[in-house]
CSV table of C-alpha atoms in Angstrom, one decimal:
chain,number,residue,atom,x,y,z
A,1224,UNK,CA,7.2,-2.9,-4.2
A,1225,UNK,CA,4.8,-1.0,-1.7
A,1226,UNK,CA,6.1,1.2,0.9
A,1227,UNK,CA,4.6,1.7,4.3
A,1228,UNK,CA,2.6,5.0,5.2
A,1229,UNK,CA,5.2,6.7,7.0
A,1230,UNK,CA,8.0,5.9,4.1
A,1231,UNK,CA,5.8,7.3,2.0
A,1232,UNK,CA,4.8,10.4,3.4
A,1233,UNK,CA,8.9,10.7,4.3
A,1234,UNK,CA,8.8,11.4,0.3
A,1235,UNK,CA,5.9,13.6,0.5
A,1236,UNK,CA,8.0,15.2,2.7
A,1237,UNK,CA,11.1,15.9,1.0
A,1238,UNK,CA,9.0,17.2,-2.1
A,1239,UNK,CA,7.4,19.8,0.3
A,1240,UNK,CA,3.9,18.0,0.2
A,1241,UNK,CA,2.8,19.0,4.1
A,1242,UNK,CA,1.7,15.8,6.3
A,1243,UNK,CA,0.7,16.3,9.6
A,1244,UNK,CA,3.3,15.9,12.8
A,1245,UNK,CA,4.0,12.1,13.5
A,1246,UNK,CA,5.8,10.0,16.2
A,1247,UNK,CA,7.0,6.6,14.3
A,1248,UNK,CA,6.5,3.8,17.3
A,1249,UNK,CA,9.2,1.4,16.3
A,1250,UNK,CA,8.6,-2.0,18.9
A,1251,UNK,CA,6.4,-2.4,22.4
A,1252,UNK,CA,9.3,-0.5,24.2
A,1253,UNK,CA,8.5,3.1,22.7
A,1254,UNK,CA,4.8,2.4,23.4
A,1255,UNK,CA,5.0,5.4,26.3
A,1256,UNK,CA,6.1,7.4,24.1
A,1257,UNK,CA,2.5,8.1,22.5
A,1258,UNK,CA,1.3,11.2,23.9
A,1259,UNK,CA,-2.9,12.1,23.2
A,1260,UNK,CA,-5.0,13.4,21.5
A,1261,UNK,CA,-3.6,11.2,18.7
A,1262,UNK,CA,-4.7,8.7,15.4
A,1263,UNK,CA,-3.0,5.2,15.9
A,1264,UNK,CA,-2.1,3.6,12.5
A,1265,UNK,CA,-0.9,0.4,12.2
A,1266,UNK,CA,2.4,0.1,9.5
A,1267,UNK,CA,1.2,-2.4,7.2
A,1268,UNK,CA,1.5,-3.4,3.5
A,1269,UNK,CA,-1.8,-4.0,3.1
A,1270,UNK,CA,-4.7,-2.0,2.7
A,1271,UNK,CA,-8.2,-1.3,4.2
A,1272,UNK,CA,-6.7,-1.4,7.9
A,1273,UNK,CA,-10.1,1.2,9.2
A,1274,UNK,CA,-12.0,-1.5,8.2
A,1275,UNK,CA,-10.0,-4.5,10.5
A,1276,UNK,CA,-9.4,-2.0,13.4
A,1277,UNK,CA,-5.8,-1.4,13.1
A,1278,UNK,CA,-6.4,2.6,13.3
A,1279,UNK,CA,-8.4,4.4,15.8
A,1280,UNK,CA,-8.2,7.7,17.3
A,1281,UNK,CA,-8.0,8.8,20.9
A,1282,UNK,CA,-8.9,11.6,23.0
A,1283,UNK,CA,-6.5,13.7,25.4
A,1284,UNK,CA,-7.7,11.8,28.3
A,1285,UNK,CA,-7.5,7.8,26.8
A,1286,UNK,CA,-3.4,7.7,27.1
A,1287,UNK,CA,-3.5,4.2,28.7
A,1288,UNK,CA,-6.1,3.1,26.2
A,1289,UNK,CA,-3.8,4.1,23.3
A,1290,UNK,CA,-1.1,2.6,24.6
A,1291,UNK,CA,-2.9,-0.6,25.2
A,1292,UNK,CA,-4.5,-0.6,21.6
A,1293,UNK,CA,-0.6,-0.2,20.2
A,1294,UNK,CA,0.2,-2.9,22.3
A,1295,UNK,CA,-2.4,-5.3,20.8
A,1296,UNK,CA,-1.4,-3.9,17.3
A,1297,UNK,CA,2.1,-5.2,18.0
A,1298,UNK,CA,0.5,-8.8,18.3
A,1299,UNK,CA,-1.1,-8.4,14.9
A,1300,UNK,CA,0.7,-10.6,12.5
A,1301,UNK,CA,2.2,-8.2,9.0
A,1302,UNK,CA,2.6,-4.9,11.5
A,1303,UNK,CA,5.9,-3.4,10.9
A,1304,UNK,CA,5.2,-0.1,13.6
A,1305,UNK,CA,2.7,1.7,14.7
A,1306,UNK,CA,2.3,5.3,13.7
A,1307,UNK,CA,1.3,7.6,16.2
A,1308,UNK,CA,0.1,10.8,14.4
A,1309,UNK,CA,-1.7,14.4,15.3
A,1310,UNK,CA,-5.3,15.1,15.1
A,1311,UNK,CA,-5.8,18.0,12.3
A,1312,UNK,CA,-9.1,19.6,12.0
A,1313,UNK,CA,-10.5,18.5,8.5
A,1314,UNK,CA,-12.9,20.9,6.5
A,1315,UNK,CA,-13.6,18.5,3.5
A,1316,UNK,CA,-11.8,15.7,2.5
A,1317,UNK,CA,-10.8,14.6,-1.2
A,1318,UNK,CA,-8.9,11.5,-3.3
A,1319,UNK,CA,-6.0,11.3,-5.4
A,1320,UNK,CA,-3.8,9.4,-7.4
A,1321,UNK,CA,-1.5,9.3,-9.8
A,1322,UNK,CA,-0.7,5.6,-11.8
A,1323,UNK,CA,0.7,4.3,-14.2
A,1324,UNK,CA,-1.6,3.6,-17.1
A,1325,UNK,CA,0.4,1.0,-19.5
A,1326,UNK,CA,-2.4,1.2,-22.3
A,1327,UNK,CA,-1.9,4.6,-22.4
A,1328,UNK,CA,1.8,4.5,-22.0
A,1329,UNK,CA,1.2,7.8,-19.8
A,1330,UNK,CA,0.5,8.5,-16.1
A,1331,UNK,CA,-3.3,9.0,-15.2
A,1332,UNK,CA,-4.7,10.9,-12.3
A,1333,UNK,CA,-8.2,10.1,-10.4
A,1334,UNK,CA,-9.7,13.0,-8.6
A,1335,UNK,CA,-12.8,12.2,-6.3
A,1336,UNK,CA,-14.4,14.8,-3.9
A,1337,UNK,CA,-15.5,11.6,-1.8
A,1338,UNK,CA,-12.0,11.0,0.0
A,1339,UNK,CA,-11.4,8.5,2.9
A,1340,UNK,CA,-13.3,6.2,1.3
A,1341,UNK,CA,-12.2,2.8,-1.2
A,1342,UNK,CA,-12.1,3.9,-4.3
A,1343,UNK,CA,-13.7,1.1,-5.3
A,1344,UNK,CA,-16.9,1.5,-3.6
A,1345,UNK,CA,-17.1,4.9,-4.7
A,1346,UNK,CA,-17.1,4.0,-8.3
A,1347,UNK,CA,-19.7,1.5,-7.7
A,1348,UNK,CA,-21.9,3.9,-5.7
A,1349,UNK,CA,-21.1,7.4,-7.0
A,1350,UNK,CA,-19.3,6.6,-10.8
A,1351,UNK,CA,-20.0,10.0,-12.1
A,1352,UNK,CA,-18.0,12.1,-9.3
A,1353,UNK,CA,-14.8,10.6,-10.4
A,1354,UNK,CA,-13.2,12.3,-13.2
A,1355,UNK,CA,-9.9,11.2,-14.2
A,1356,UNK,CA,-7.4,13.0,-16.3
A,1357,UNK,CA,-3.9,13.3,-17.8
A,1358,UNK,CA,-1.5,15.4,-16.7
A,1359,UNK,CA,-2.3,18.1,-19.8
A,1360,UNK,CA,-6.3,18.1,-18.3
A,1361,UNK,CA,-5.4,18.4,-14.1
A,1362,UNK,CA,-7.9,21.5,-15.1
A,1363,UNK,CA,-11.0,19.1,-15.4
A,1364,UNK,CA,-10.7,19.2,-11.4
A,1365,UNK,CA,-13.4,21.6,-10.4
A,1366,UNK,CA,-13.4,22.0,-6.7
A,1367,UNK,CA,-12.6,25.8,-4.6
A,1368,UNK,CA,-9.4,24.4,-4.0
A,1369,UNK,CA,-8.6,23.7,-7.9
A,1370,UNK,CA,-5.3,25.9,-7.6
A,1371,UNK,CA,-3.7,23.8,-5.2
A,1372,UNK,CA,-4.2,20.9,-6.2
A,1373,UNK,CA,-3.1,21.5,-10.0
A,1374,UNK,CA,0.2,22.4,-8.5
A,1375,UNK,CA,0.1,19.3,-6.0
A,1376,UNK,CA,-0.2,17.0,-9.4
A,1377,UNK,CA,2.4,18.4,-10.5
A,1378,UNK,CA,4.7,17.8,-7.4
A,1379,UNK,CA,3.5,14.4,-7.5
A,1380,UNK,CA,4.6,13.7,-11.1
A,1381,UNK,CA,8.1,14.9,-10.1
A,1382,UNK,CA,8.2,12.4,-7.5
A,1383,UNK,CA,7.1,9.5,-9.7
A,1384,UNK,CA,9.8,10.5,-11.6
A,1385,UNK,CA,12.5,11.1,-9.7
A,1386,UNK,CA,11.1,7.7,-7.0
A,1387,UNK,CA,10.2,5.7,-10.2
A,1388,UNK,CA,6.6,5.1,-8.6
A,1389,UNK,CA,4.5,3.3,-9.8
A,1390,UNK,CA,1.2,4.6,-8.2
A,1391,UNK,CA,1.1,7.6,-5.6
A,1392,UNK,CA,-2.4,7.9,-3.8
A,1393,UNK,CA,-3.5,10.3,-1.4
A,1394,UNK,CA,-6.6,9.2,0.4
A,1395,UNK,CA,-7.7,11.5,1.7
A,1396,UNK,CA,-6.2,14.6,0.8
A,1397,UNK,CA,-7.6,17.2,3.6
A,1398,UNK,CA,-8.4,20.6,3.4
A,1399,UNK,CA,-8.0,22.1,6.0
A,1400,UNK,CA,-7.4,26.0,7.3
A,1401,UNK,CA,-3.3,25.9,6.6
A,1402,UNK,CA,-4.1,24.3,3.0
A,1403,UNK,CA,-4.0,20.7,1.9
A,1404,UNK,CA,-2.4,18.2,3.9
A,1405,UNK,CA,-1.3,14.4,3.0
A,1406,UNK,CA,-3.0,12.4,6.1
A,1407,UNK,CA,-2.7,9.1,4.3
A,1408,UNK,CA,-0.1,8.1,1.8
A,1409,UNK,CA,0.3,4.7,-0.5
A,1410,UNK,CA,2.9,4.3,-2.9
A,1411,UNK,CA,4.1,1.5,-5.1
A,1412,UNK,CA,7.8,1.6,-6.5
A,1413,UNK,CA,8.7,0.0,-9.8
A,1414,UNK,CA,11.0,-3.2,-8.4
A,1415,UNK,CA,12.5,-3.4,-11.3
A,1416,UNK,CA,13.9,0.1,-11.3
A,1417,UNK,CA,15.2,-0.7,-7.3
A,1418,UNK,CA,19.0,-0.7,-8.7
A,1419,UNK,CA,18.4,3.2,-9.7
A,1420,UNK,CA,17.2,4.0,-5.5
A,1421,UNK,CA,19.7,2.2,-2.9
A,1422,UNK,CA,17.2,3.6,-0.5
A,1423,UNK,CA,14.2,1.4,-1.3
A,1424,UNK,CA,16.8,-1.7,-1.4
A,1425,UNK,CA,16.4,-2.6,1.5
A,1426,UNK,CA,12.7,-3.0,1.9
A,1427,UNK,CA,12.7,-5.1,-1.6
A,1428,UNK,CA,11.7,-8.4,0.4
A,1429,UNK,CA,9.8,-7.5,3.3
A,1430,UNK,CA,6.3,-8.7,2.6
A,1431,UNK,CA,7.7,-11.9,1.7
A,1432,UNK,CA,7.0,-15.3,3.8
A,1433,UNK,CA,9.7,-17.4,4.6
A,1434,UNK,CA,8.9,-19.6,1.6
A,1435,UNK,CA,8.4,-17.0,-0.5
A,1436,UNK,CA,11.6,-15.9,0.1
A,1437,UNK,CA,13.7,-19.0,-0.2
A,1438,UNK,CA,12.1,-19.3,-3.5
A,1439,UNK,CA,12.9,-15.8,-4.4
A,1440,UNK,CA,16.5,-16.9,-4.2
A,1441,UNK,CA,16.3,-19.9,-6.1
A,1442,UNK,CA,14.7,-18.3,-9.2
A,1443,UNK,CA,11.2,-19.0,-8.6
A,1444,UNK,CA,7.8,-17.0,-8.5
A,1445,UNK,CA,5.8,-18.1,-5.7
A,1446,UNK,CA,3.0,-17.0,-3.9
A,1447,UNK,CA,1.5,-18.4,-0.6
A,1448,UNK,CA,-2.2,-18.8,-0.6
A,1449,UNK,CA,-4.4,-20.7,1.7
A,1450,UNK,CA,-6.0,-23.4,0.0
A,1451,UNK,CA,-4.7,-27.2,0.3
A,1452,UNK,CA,-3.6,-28.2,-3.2
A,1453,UNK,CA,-0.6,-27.5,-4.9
A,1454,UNK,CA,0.4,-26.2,-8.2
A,1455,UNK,CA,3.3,-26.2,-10.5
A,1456,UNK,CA,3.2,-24.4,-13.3
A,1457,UNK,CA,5.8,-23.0,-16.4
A,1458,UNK,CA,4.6,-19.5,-17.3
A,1459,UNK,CA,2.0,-17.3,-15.3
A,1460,UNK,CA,-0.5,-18.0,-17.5
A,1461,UNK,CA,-0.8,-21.4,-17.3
A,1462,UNK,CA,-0.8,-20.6,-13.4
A,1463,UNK,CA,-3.8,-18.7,-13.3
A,1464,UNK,CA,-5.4,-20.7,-15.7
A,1465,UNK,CA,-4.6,-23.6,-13.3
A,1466,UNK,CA,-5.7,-21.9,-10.6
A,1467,UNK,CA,-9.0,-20.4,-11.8
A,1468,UNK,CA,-9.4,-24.0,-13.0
A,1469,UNK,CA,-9.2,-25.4,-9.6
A,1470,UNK,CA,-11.8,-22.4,-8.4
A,1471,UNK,CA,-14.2,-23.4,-10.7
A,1472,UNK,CA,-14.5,-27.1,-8.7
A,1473,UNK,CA,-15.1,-25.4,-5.4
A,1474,UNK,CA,-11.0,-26.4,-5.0
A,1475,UNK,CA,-8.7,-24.1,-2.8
A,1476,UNK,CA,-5.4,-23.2,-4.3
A,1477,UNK,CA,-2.1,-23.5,-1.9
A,1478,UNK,CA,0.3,-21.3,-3.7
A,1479,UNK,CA,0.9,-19.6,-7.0
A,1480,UNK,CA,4.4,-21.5,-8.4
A,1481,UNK,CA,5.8,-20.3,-11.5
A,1482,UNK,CA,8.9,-22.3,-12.3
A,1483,UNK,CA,9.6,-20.3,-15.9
A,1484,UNK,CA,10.1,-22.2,-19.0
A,1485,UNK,CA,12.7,-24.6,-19.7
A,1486,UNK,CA,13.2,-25.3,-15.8
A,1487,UNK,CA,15.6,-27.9,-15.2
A,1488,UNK,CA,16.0,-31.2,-12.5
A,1489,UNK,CA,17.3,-28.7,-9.9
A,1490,UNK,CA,14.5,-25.7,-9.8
A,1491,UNK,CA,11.9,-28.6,-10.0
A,1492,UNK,CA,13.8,-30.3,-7.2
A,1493,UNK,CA,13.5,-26.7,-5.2
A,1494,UNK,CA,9.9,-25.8,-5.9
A,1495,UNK,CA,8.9,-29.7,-4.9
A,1496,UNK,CA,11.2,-29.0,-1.9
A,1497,UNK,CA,9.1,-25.6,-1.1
A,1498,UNK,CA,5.7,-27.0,-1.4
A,1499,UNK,CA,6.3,-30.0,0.8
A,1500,UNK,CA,6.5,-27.9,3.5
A,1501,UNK,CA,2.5,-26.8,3.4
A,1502,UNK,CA,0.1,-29.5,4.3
A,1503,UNK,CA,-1.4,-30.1,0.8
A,1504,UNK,CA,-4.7,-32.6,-0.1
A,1505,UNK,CA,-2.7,-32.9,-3.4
């Protein structure tokens, strides 16, 4: 279950992590409450939002043009808030995480001097600057500001803990002249572990559509995609398999539906019930 940025750096918070100063901008009504210069971040559960526009920074004399941009944010379908945060000076920024690694059965951290970029680029483009580690070799990090961010690892493995995260990310992680600051947070709780933290109850179905929750309720796993045939399926696996099937002949899955095994005339009756309301080829 993925949190939103400023939930996340709420945590950060309370763990003593420092994040800069922040002005949550709950609905269109609190719109003149943004003051300038600021960074306008769109609260979403989704990632790369630099990259569709849904952050942008403003000077100290654009307060009408941030307030406009929030505005339009609001019309974005999958924003929750706007976050309307200060402008730090940044010396250098860096990236880190901290995941769960199930082959290992341990957590594993990624370090990258390249931060505010997607990870994933950078291990295209730069592979060998990204040195990951367990929590025994956080000394592998070689960077001025090695010291601090040993110690930060180590605040961030107490959080996992004591939030059962699943993946903490810090991207990027500034430097700048008061020390390291948080000015982008990700993190991923474990859903199953939801009846251990009252506090993340309540944001357990959130990302869900409207038929992804009604088949939440009935027992079903289902995913809405955007293709124009429908699928069935008992067991994930035969899901994907349909589904990557489908992909091979140039066909456009509708949904991902996993009924479990052994489902009986009523589940099938529901999952029928849920599909018939997309406009399917088949």
């Amino acid at each position: 279950m993925k949190l939103l940025e400023f939930e996340g750096k709420q945590l950060f918070q309370k763990a003593g992590i420092t994040i800069p100063k922040s002005l949550l901008i709950k609905s269109k009504n609190d719109i003149t409450k943004i003051k300038v210069p600021c960074i306008l971040k769109a609260q979403v559960l989704s990632g790369k939002r630099g990259k569709v526009g849904l952050i942008k920074k403003f000077d100290k004399n654009e307060r009408k043009a941030a307030q406009a941009f929030a505005k339009k944010i609001f019309n974005t379908k999958g924003v929750f808030s706007v976050l309307a945060e200060q402008l730090i000076p940044i010396k250098k920024e860096y990236y880190l995480s901290l995941m769960i690694n199930g082959i290992k059965k341990d957590i594993t951290g990624i370090f990258c001097a390249r931060g505010g970029m997607d990870i994933e680029d950078v291990a295209q483009k730069y592979p060998e600057e990204i040195i990951q580690f367990s929590l025994n070799e956080s000394k592998k990090i070689n960077v001025p500001e090695k010291k601090s961010i040993i110690q930060l690892v180590k605040t961030l493995y107490l959080l996992m803990k004591t939030s059962d995260a699943e993946l903490i990310e810090l991207n990027p992680l500034a430097v700048t002249s008061r020390g390291l600051v948080a000015v982008d947070a990700k993190v991923t709780i474990d859903s199953k572990a939801l009846y251990r933290h009252p506090e993340f109850q309540k944001y357990e179905h959130r990302e869900l559509t409207g038929r992804e929750l009604e088949a939440a309720h009935s027992g079903l796993h289902y995913v809405d995609l955007d293709g124009n045939v429908g699928i069935i399926g008992d067991g994930a696996g035969l899901v994907m398999a349909t589904m990557d099937t489908l992909v091979h002949y140039k066909l456009k899955p509708a949904n991902f539906m996993d009924v479990g095994g052994g489902a009986g005339e009523e589940r099938m009756v529901k999952a029928l019930q849920i599909l018939q309301q997309k406009k399917l080829k088949c």
